[in-house]
Amino acid sequence: MKKVACAVFASVTAWAVFPTPAQAQETIRVGWTIPAEESKYWMMRRPTEFADLGKSYKIEWVQFQGTAPMVQAMAAGALDCSTQSVLSAAQGAIEANLQTYIVAQHVSEKPGSFSVYWAVKDDSPIKTVADIKGKSVGTNVFGSGILGPMAMLLKRNGIDMEKDIKLVETGFPGSEDAIRSGRVDVGVLNQPFAARAEAKGGLRKLFSLSDQQQNIVHIMEVCRKDFVDKKPELAKLYIRDITSGMKKALANRAETLKVVSEVTKAPVEVLDTYLLKPNDFARDENARPNFEGVQAMLDIYAQTGMLSRKLDVSTMRHPTMVAPIQ
């Protein structure tokens, strides 16, 4: 795994905040991806808004295409902190003995917020969850964290995800087209692609993750335990800026739209249809992790066999190194 991680790390694009002679040489290597990391995007694109960033410490930003490669890079010692889903962090702990602390949270679901959902064409004969038996169902990637709650929901409706449906990997960007073209009978929609599909019309929501579980945690910020334990003051500066970044993102939506557009290259007018609106994911204004929600997801992954054993979220919680840090 170490060799793979190093190869992944070497192939990605690094963004660095370079120091002046007066700056300290302490550097944090941070992995990031798209979408939904607004606090980090603020730190990347508006570093002068943060008192310590580029002065007391600097960040080497490394972009990845998903959370699993960041687990590999962290296990190889190539990253100090990164964005992680609950499943990828847990798999890293079990399969690679990667010990991390959950230090902040990016996005989640809560009642009234956007929830990842599966949709069909308006004229589809599929009307209920039970109707998808024998049908093709899309997912972003095989082994995705969204499949745990989905499997539990299907089980409640008499469907075995392993035996009764054909799971098709479509990716989130290609999911809408997969539904409309008939490549899948049922496809998964996530933001910003859900907003785009809804604007075009012709699709109908069938079920969402919130039908099975409330308060799902989608992505968190984690740091390697050895990094936090060896450099607590440096870790504290980073977590404080993550906290501040979330506050800035939520307090100034107009500027956040510009920041996210700069990072993702998506037009502001497209982002404006959902970003930080009620049809977007939920964000805690203090970037505070929902440890109870994380534990609930860990339990589901163990129950569905996506994890080989149970994990206790308390092993991933530092008593003080966690947002919010003011």
mmCIF file of C-alpha atoms in Angstrom:
data_model
loop_
_atom_site.group_PDB
_atom_site.id
_atom_site.type_symbol
_atom_site.label_atom_id
_atom_site.label_comp_id
_atom_site.label_asym_id
_atom_site.label_seq_id
_atom_site.Cartn_x
_atom_site.Cartn_y
_atom_site.Cartn_z
ATOM 1 C CA MET A 1 0.000 0.000 0.000
ATOM 2 C CA LYS A 2 2.903 2.364 0.735
ATOM 3 C CA LYS A 3 4.227 2.040 -2.820
ATOM 4 C CA VAL A 4 0.769 2.748 -4.259
ATOM 5 C CA ALA A 5 0.291 5.732 -1.988
ATOM 6 C CA CYS A 6 3.608 7.256 -3.010
ATOM 7 C CA ALA A 7 2.691 6.822 -6.677
ATOM 8 C CA VAL A 8 -0.676 8.488 -6.121
ATOM 9 C CA PHE A 9 0.944 11.313 -4.204
ATOM 10 C CA ALA A 10 3.527 11.874 -6.934
ATOM 11 C CA SER A 11 0.861 12.086 -9.634
ATOM 12 C CA VAL A 12 -1.315 14.796 -8.113
ATOM 13 C CA THR A 13 -1.048 18.554 -8.341
ATOM 14 C CA ALA A 14 0.412 20.376 -5.352
ATOM 15 C CA TRP A 15 -0.642 23.889 -4.386
ATOM 16 C CA ALA A 16 1.745 25.528 -1.957
ATOM 17 C CA VAL A 17 1.588 28.694 0.086
ATOM 18 C CA PHE A 18 5.220 29.751 -0.171
ATOM 19 C CA PRO A 19 6.925 31.432 2.779
ATOM 20 C CA THR A 20 8.840 34.687 2.932
ATOM 21 C CA PRO A 21 12.117 34.697 4.895
ATOM 22 C CA ALA A 22 10.230 36.003 7.925
ATOM 23 C CA GLN A 23 7.837 33.078 7.950
ATOM 24 C CA ALA A 24 8.229 29.968 10.047
ATOM 25 C CA GLN A 25 9.191 26.851 8.151
ATOM 26 C CA GLU A 26 6.532 24.622 9.690
ATOM 27 C CA THR A 27 4.512 23.060 6.883
ATOM 28 C CA ILE A 28 1.324 20.979 6.899
ATOM 29 C CA ARG A 29 0.708 18.731 3.919
ATOM 30 C CA VAL A 30 -3.034 18.736 3.270
ATOM 31 C CA GLY A 31 -5.059 16.656 0.809
ATOM 32 C CA TRP A 32 -8.215 18.079 -0.715
ATOM 33 C CA THR A 33 -10.788 17.289 -3.367
ATOM 34 C CA ILE A 34 -13.968 18.627 -4.981
ATOM 35 C CA PRO A 35 -16.706 19.434 -3.949
ATOM 36 C CA ALA A 36 -17.918 20.721 -0.563
ATOM 37 C CA GLU A 37 -14.741 21.864 1.202
ATOM 38 C CA GLU A 38 -15.524 25.561 1.339
ATOM 39 C CA SER A 39 -13.480 26.274 4.476
ATOM 40 C CA LYS A 40 -10.371 24.863 2.797
ATOM 41 C CA TYR A 41 -11.119 26.651 -0.468
ATOM 42 C CA TRP A 42 -11.175 29.928 1.466
ATOM 43 C CA MET A 43 -7.797 29.070 2.978
ATOM 44 C CA MET A 44 -6.388 28.220 -0.446
ATOM 45 C CA ARG A 45 -7.742 31.172 -2.388
ATOM 46 C CA ARG A 46 -7.960 33.874 0.318
ATOM 47 C CA PRO A 47 -4.971 33.114 2.586
ATOM 48 C CA THR A 48 -4.536 36.747 3.646
ATOM 49 C CA GLU A 49 -7.901 36.481 5.459
ATOM 50 C CA PHE A 50 -6.235 34.174 8.020
ATOM 51 C CA ALA A 51 -3.923 35.639 10.633
ATOM 52 C CA ASP A 52 -1.476 32.722 10.880
ATOM 53 C CA LEU A 53 -1.619 31.131 7.423
ATOM 54 C CA GLY A 54 1.528 31.968 5.495
ATOM 55 C CA LYS A 55 2.984 33.612 8.589
ATOM 56 C CA SER A 56 3.114 31.234 11.555
ATOM 57 C CA TYR A 57 2.802 28.194 9.305
ATOM 58 C CA LYS A 58 2.280 27.239 5.676
ATOM 59 C CA ILE A 59 0.278 24.602 3.840
ATOM 60 C CA GLU A 60 1.198 22.422 0.915
ATOM 61 C CA TRP A 61 -2.119 21.724 -0.804
ATOM 62 C CA VAL A 62 -2.357 18.448 -2.717
ATOM 63 C CA GLN A 63 -5.394 17.707 -4.884
ATOM 64 C CA PHE A 64 -6.873 14.200 -5.178
ATOM 65 C CA GLN A 65 -9.798 12.721 -7.084
ATOM 66 C CA GLY A 66 -11.373 11.118 -4.015
ATOM 67 C CA THR A 67 -10.907 10.201 -0.377
ATOM 68 C CA ALA A 68 -9.549 6.655 -0.839
ATOM 69 C CA PRO A 69 -6.280 7.814 -2.493
ATOM 70 C CA MET A 70 -5.813 10.265 0.375
ATOM 71 C CA VAL A 71 -6.035 7.374 2.837
ATOM 72 C CA GLN A 72 -3.198 5.702 0.938
ATOM 73 C CA ALA A 73 -1.145 8.893 0.936
ATOM 74 C CA MET A 74 -1.680 9.400 4.671
ATOM 75 C CA ALA A 75 -0.763 5.779 5.389
ATOM 76 C CA ALA A 76 2.446 6.313 3.428
ATOM 77 C CA GLY A 77 3.256 9.419 5.472
ATOM 78 C CA ALA A 78 2.831 11.702 2.437
ATOM 79 C CA LEU A 79 0.017 13.763 3.994
ATOM 80 C CA ASP A 80 -0.579 15.125 7.489
ATOM 81 C CA CYS A 81 -4.277 15.930 7.113
ATOM 82 C CA SER A 82 -6.957 15.351 4.490
ATOM 83 C CA THR A 83 -10.630 15.231 3.714
ATOM 84 C CA GLN A 84 -12.176 11.839 4.442
ATOM 85 C CA SER A 85 -15.520 10.123 4.294
ATOM 86 C CA VAL A 86 -16.471 8.053 7.330
ATOM 87 C CA LEU A 87 -16.027 4.826 5.370
ATOM 88 C CA SER A 88 -12.621 5.656 3.908
ATOM 89 C CA ALA A 89 -11.259 6.771 7.292
ATOM 90 C CA ALA A 90 -12.557 3.576 8.896
ATOM 91 C CA GLN A 91 -11.151 1.361 6.148
ATOM 92 C CA GLY A 92 -7.799 3.080 6.564
ATOM 93 C CA ALA A 93 -7.849 2.314 10.282
ATOM 94 C CA ILE A 94 -8.720 -1.355 9.755
ATOM 95 C CA GLU A 95 -6.814 -2.211 6.597
ATOM 96 C CA ALA A 96 -3.755 0.035 6.857
ATOM 97 C CA ASN A 97 -3.591 0.656 10.611
ATOM 98 C CA LEU A 98 -3.890 4.356 9.829
ATOM 99 C CA GLN A 99 -4.511 6.144 13.111
ATOM 100 C CA THR A 100 -6.213 9.496 12.729
ATOM 101 C CA TYR A 101 -8.142 12.102 14.670
ATOM 102 C CA ILE A 102 -11.340 13.627 13.305
ATOM 103 C CA VAL A 103 -10.596 17.326 13.747
ATOM 104 C CA ALA A 104 -13.432 19.033 11.838
ATOM 105 C CA GLN A 105 -16.447 18.414 9.639
ATOM 106 C CA HIS A 106 -17.218 19.767 6.186
ATOM 107 C CA VAL A 107 -20.720 18.683 5.152
ATOM 108 C CA SER A 108 -23.479 16.448 6.428
ATOM 109 C CA GLU A 109 -27.198 15.908 6.125
ATOM 110 C CA LYS A 110 -29.848 17.032 8.569
ATOM 111 C CA PRO A 111 -33.646 17.353 8.377
ATOM 112 C CA GLY A 112 -34.474 19.976 5.768
ATOM 113 C CA SER A 113 -31.105 19.884 3.993
ATOM 114 C CA PHE A 114 -30.197 18.176 0.749
ATOM 115 C CA SER A 115 -29.957 14.402 0.965
ATOM 116 C CA VAL A 116 -28.281 12.210 -1.636
ATOM 117 C CA TYR A 117 -31.069 10.562 -3.605
ATOM 118 C CA TRP A 118 -31.855 8.060 -6.352
ATOM 119 C CA ALA A 119 -34.100 9.074 -9.223
ATOM 120 C CA VAL A 120 -35.919 7.571 -12.184
ATOM 121 C CA LYS A 121 -37.403 9.016 -15.348
ATOM 122 C CA ASP A 122 -40.836 10.555 -14.920
ATOM 123 C CA ASP A 123 -42.456 7.854 -17.060
ATOM 124 C CA SER A 124 -40.660 4.975 -15.354
ATOM 125 C CA PRO A 125 -42.891 2.136 -14.110
ATOM 126 C CA ILE A 126 -40.761 2.085 -10.947
ATOM 127 C CA LYS A 127 -42.907 3.709 -8.259
ATOM 128 C CA THR A 128 -41.572 2.282 -4.981
ATOM 129 C CA VAL A 129 -38.292 1.001 -3.585
ATOM 130 C CA ALA A 130 -39.611 -2.552 -3.860
ATOM 131 C CA ASP A 131 -40.025 -2.049 -7.619
ATOM 132 C CA ILE A 132 -36.280 -1.866 -8.222
ATOM 133 C CA LYS A 133 -35.853 -5.599 -7.709
ATOM 134 C CA GLY A 134 -34.165 -6.966 -10.830
ATOM 135 C CA LYS A 135 -33.314 -3.466 -12.075
ATOM 136 C CA SER A 136 -30.030 -1.657 -12.716
ATOM 137 C CA VAL A 137 -29.138 0.886 -10.035
ATOM 138 C CA GLY A 138 -26.375 3.468 -10.266
ATOM 139 C CA THR A 139 -23.747 4.415 -7.715
ATOM 140 C CA ASN A 140 -20.873 6.882 -7.855
ATOM 141 C CA VAL A 141 -18.219 4.186 -7.275
ATOM 142 C CA PHE A 142 -18.268 0.616 -6.053
ATOM 143 C CA GLY A 143 -17.661 0.531 -2.305
ATOM 144 C CA SER A 144 -18.919 4.093 -1.841
ATOM 145 C CA GLY A 145 -19.948 5.176 1.634
ATOM 146 C CA ILE A 146 -23.477 6.001 0.431
ATOM 147 C CA LEU A 147 -24.102 2.298 -0.190
ATOM 148 C CA GLY A 148 -24.245 1.395 3.500
ATOM 149 C CA PRO A 149 -27.433 3.328 4.314
ATOM 150 C CA MET A 150 -28.799 2.404 0.889
ATOM 151 C CA ALA A 151 -28.319 -1.315 1.582
ATOM 152 C CA MET A 152 -30.177 -0.989 4.878
ATOM 153 C CA LEU A 153 -33.053 0.847 3.178
ATOM 154 C CA LEU A 154 -33.318 -1.791 0.466
ATOM 155 C CA LYS A 155 -33.267 -4.552 3.068
ATOM 156 C CA ARG A 156 -36.232 -2.921 4.826
ATOM 157 C CA ASN A 157 -38.084 -3.219 1.524
ATOM 158 C CA GLY A 158 -37.206 -6.864 0.954
ATOM 159 C CA ILE A 159 -34.301 -6.328 -1.435
ATOM 160 C CA ASP A 160 -30.799 -7.772 -1.086
ATOM 161 C CA MET A 161 -28.407 -5.279 -2.661
ATOM 162 C CA GLU A 162 -25.935 -8.044 -3.500
ATOM 163 C CA LYS A 163 -28.438 -10.374 -5.186
ATOM 164 C CA ASP A 164 -31.557 -8.512 -6.254
ATOM 165 C CA ILE A 165 -30.236 -5.540 -8.236
ATOM 166 C CA LYS A 166 -27.496 -4.863 -10.754
ATOM 167 C CA LEU A 167 -25.226 -2.173 -9.326
ATOM 168 C CA VAL A 168 -23.668 0.046 -12.013
ATOM 169 C CA GLU A 169 -20.819 2.508 -11.459
ATOM 170 C CA THR A 170 -21.715 5.798 -13.154
ATOM 171 C CA GLY A 171 -19.886 8.466 -11.167
ATOM 172 C CA PHE A 172 -21.826 11.458 -9.905
ATOM 173 C CA PRO A 173 -21.194 13.664 -12.995
ATOM 174 C CA GLY A 174 -22.453 10.983 -15.393
ATOM 175 C CA SER A 175 -25.393 9.794 -13.354
ATOM 176 C CA GLU A 176 -28.032 12.093 -14.831
ATOM 177 C CA ASP A 177 -27.166 11.016 -18.364
ATOM 178 C CA ALA A 178 -27.145 7.357 -17.291
ATOM 179 C CA ILE A 179 -30.758 7.722 -16.125
ATOM 180 C CA ARG A 180 -31.980 9.659 -19.148
ATOM 181 C CA SER A 181 -30.249 7.348 -21.646
ATOM 182 C CA GLY A 182 -31.515 4.182 -19.945
ATOM 183 C CA ARG A 183 -28.076 2.942 -18.986
ATOM 184 C CA VAL A 184 -29.509 2.532 -15.494
ATOM 185 C CA ASP A 185 -33.109 2.246 -14.372
ATOM 186 C CA VAL A 186 -32.376 4.172 -11.179
ATOM 187 C CA GLY A 187 -29.523 6.649 -10.742
ATOM 188 C CA VAL A 188 -27.946 8.502 -7.830
ATOM 189 C CA LEU A 189 -27.889 12.303 -7.716
ATOM 190 C CA ASN A 190 -25.628 14.511 -5.624
ATOM 191 C CA GLN A 191 -25.004 18.245 -5.689
ATOM 192 C CA PRO A 192 -24.260 20.097 -7.911
ATOM 193 C CA PHE A 193 -25.518 17.528 -10.411
ATOM 194 C CA ALA A 194 -28.918 17.172 -8.725
ATOM 195 C CA ALA A 195 -29.630 20.891 -9.166
ATOM 196 C CA ARG A 196 -28.703 20.656 -12.842
ATOM 197 C CA ALA A 197 -30.956 17.635 -13.372
ATOM 198 C CA GLU A 198 -33.864 19.216 -11.520
ATOM 199 C CA ALA A 199 -33.591 22.357 -13.650
ATOM 200 C CA LYS A 200 -33.957 20.265 -16.827
ATOM 201 C CA GLY A 201 -36.881 18.276 -15.440
ATOM 202 C CA GLY A 202 -38.049 14.856 -16.554
ATOM 203 C CA LEU A 203 -36.755 12.955 -13.517
ATOM 204 C CA ARG A 204 -38.495 11.878 -10.341
ATOM 205 C CA LYS A 205 -36.998 11.234 -6.900
ATOM 206 C CA LEU A 206 -37.504 7.643 -5.725
ATOM 207 C CA PHE A 207 -35.716 7.523 -2.362
ATOM 208 C CA SER A 208 -32.989 9.320 -0.457
ATOM 209 C CA LEU A 209 -30.464 8.474 2.240
ATOM 210 C CA SER A 210 -32.530 10.449 4.734
ATOM 211 C CA ASP A 211 -35.321 7.890 4.312
ATOM 212 C CA GLN A 212 -33.029 5.456 6.116
ATOM 213 C CA GLN A 213 -30.902 7.619 8.379
ATOM 214 C CA GLN A 214 -30.913 11.221 9.551
ATOM 215 C CA ASN A 215 -27.830 13.327 10.234
ATOM 216 C CA ILE A 216 -25.485 11.475 7.890
ATOM 217 C CA VAL A 217 -21.916 12.760 7.949
ATOM 218 C CA HIS A 218 -20.479 12.918 4.438
ATOM 219 C CA ILE A 219 -16.982 14.361 4.697
ATOM 220 C CA MET A 220 -14.723 15.267 7.616
ATOM 221 C CA GLU A 221 -11.243 16.620 8.120
ATOM 222 C CA VAL A 222 -8.851 14.142 9.682
ATOM 223 C CA CYS A 223 -5.204 14.391 10.714
ATOM 224 C CA ARG A 224 -2.707 11.630 11.426
ATOM 225 C CA LYS A 225 -2.392 10.992 15.145
ATOM 226 C CA ASP A 226 1.395 11.055 15.062
ATOM 227 C CA PHE A 227 1.308 14.492 13.424
ATOM 228 C CA VAL A 228 -1.109 15.939 16.014
ATOM 229 C CA ASP A 229 0.713 14.338 18.947
ATOM 230 C CA LYS A 230 4.154 15.515 17.796
ATOM 231 C CA LYS A 231 3.118 19.004 16.674
ATOM 232 C CA PRO A 232 0.071 20.024 18.718
ATOM 233 C CA GLU A 233 0.604 23.773 18.291
ATOM 234 C CA LEU A 234 0.861 23.442 14.521
ATOM 235 C CA ALA A 235 -2.243 21.244 14.440
ATOM 236 C CA LYS A 236 -4.057 23.792 16.580
ATOM 237 C CA LEU A 237 -3.285 26.602 14.126
ATOM 238 C CA TYR A 238 -4.657 24.508 11.270
ATOM 239 C CA ILE A 239 -7.858 23.532 13.080
ATOM 240 C CA ARG A 240 -8.391 27.141 14.132
ATOM 241 C CA ASP A 241 -8.176 28.228 10.494
ATOM 242 C CA ILE A 242 -10.541 25.446 9.393
ATOM 243 C CA THR A 243 -12.989 26.760 11.997
ATOM 244 C CA SER A 244 -12.499 30.331 10.793
ATOM 245 C CA GLY A 245 -12.793 29.257 7.159
ATOM 246 C CA MET A 246 -16.183 27.685 7.754
ATOM 247 C CA LYS A 247 -17.406 30.832 9.489
ATOM 248 C CA LYS A 248 -16.205 32.988 6.597
ATOM 249 C CA ALA A 249 -17.801 30.683 4.019
ATOM 250 C CA LEU A 250 -21.201 30.819 5.679
ATOM 251 C CA ALA A 251 -21.085 34.513 6.592
ATOM 252 C CA ASN A 252 -20.220 35.779 3.097
ATOM 253 C CA ARG A 253 -22.071 33.689 0.539
ATOM 254 C CA ALA A 254 -21.345 36.072 -2.357
ATOM 255 C CA GLU A 255 -17.601 35.780 -1.825
ATOM 256 C CA THR A 256 -17.878 32.031 -1.229
ATOM 257 C CA LEU A 257 -19.528 31.634 -4.628
ATOM 258 C CA LYS A 258 -16.496 33.364 -6.179
ATOM 259 C CA VAL A 259 -14.040 31.271 -4.162
ATOM 260 C CA VAL A 260 -15.713 27.992 -5.081
ATOM 261 C CA SER A 261 -15.937 29.041 -8.722
ATOM 262 C CA GLU A 262 -12.211 29.765 -8.772
ATOM 263 C CA VAL A 263 -11.449 26.319 -7.367
ATOM 264 C CA THR A 264 -13.988 24.195 -9.228
ATOM 265 C CA LYS A 265 -14.168 26.258 -12.443
ATOM 266 C CA ALA A 266 -17.964 26.041 -12.229
ATOM 267 C CA PRO A 267 -19.728 29.302 -13.185
ATOM 268 C CA VAL A 268 -21.065 31.370 -10.301
ATOM 269 C CA GLU A 269 -24.538 31.313 -11.830
ATOM 270 C CA VAL A 270 -24.546 27.499 -11.688
ATOM 271 C CA LEU A 271 -23.265 27.402 -8.111
ATOM 272 C CA ASP A 272 -25.855 29.988 -7.135
ATOM 273 C CA THR A 273 -28.671 27.512 -7.834
ATOM 274 C CA TYR A 274 -27.806 25.439 -4.771
ATOM 275 C CA LEU A 275 -24.622 26.346 -2.896
ATOM 276 C CA LEU A 276 -25.366 27.273 0.735
ATOM 277 C CA LYS A 277 -29.097 27.227 0.027
ATOM 278 C CA PRO A 278 -31.710 24.908 1.577
ATOM 279 C CA ASN A 279 -31.209 22.440 -1.300
ATOM 280 C CA ASP A 280 -27.533 22.060 -0.346
ATOM 281 C CA PHE A 281 -25.873 19.873 2.274
ATOM 282 C CA ALA A 282 -25.790 21.000 5.894
ATOM 283 C CA ARG A 283 -22.767 22.706 7.416
ATOM 284 C CA ASP A 284 -22.033 23.403 11.061
ATOM 285 C CA GLU A 285 -20.982 27.041 11.429
ATOM 286 C CA ASN A 286 -18.154 25.960 13.739
ATOM 287 C CA ALA A 287 -17.063 22.947 11.640
ATOM 288 C CA ARG A 288 -17.873 20.850 14.708
ATOM 289 C CA PRO A 289 -17.799 17.072 14.020
ATOM 290 C CA ASN A 290 -20.959 15.092 14.724
ATOM 291 C CA PHE A 291 -19.323 12.149 16.487
ATOM 292 C CA GLU A 292 -22.661 10.488 17.230
ATOM 293 C CA GLY A 293 -23.497 10.612 13.530
ATOM 294 C CA VAL A 294 -20.100 9.165 12.657
ATOM 295 C CA GLN A 295 -20.622 6.304 15.105
ATOM 296 C CA ALA A 296 -24.036 5.554 13.613
ATOM 297 C CA MET A 297 -22.456 5.262 10.183
ATOM 298 C CA LEU A 298 -19.620 3.089 11.466
ATOM 299 C CA ASP A 299 -22.240 0.755 12.910
ATOM 300 C CA ILE A 300 -24.100 0.570 9.594
ATOM 301 C CA TYR A 301 -20.915 -0.213 7.688
ATOM 302 C CA ALA A 302 -20.122 -3.025 10.113
ATOM 303 C CA GLN A 303 -23.676 -4.393 9.880
ATOM 304 C CA THR A 304 -23.607 -4.417 6.077
ATOM 305 C CA GLY A 305 -20.137 -5.971 5.872
ATOM 306 C CA MET A 306 -18.505 -2.885 4.359
ATOM 307 C CA LEU A 307 -16.216 -2.934 7.402
ATOM 308 C CA SER A 308 -14.739 -6.189 8.663
ATOM 309 C CA ARG A 309 -15.220 -5.193 12.307
ATOM 310 C CA LYS A 310 -16.814 -2.571 14.491
ATOM 311 C CA LEU A 311 -15.019 0.651 15.322
ATOM 312 C CA ASP A 312 -15.473 3.006 18.261
ATOM 313 C CA VAL A 313 -15.413 6.649 17.178
ATOM 314 C CA SER A 314 -13.906 7.609 20.546
ATOM 315 C CA THR A 315 -10.585 6.205 19.296
ATOM 316 C CA MET A 316 -10.649 8.928 16.616
ATOM 317 C CA ARG A 317 -11.419 11.804 18.964
ATOM 318 C CA HIS A 318 -8.761 13.991 20.546
ATOM 319 C CA PRO A 319 -9.886 15.692 23.776
ATOM 320 C CA THR A 320 -8.842 19.172 22.650
ATOM 321 C CA MET A 321 -7.660 19.109 19.021
ATOM 322 C CA VAL A 322 -11.068 19.419 17.402
ATOM 323 C CA ALA A 323 -13.166 22.215 15.930
ATOM 324 C CA PRO A 324 -14.225 24.701 16.976
ATOM 325 C CA ILE A 325 -10.942 26.279 17.990
ATOM 326 C CA GLN A 326 -11.231 30.048 18.129
#
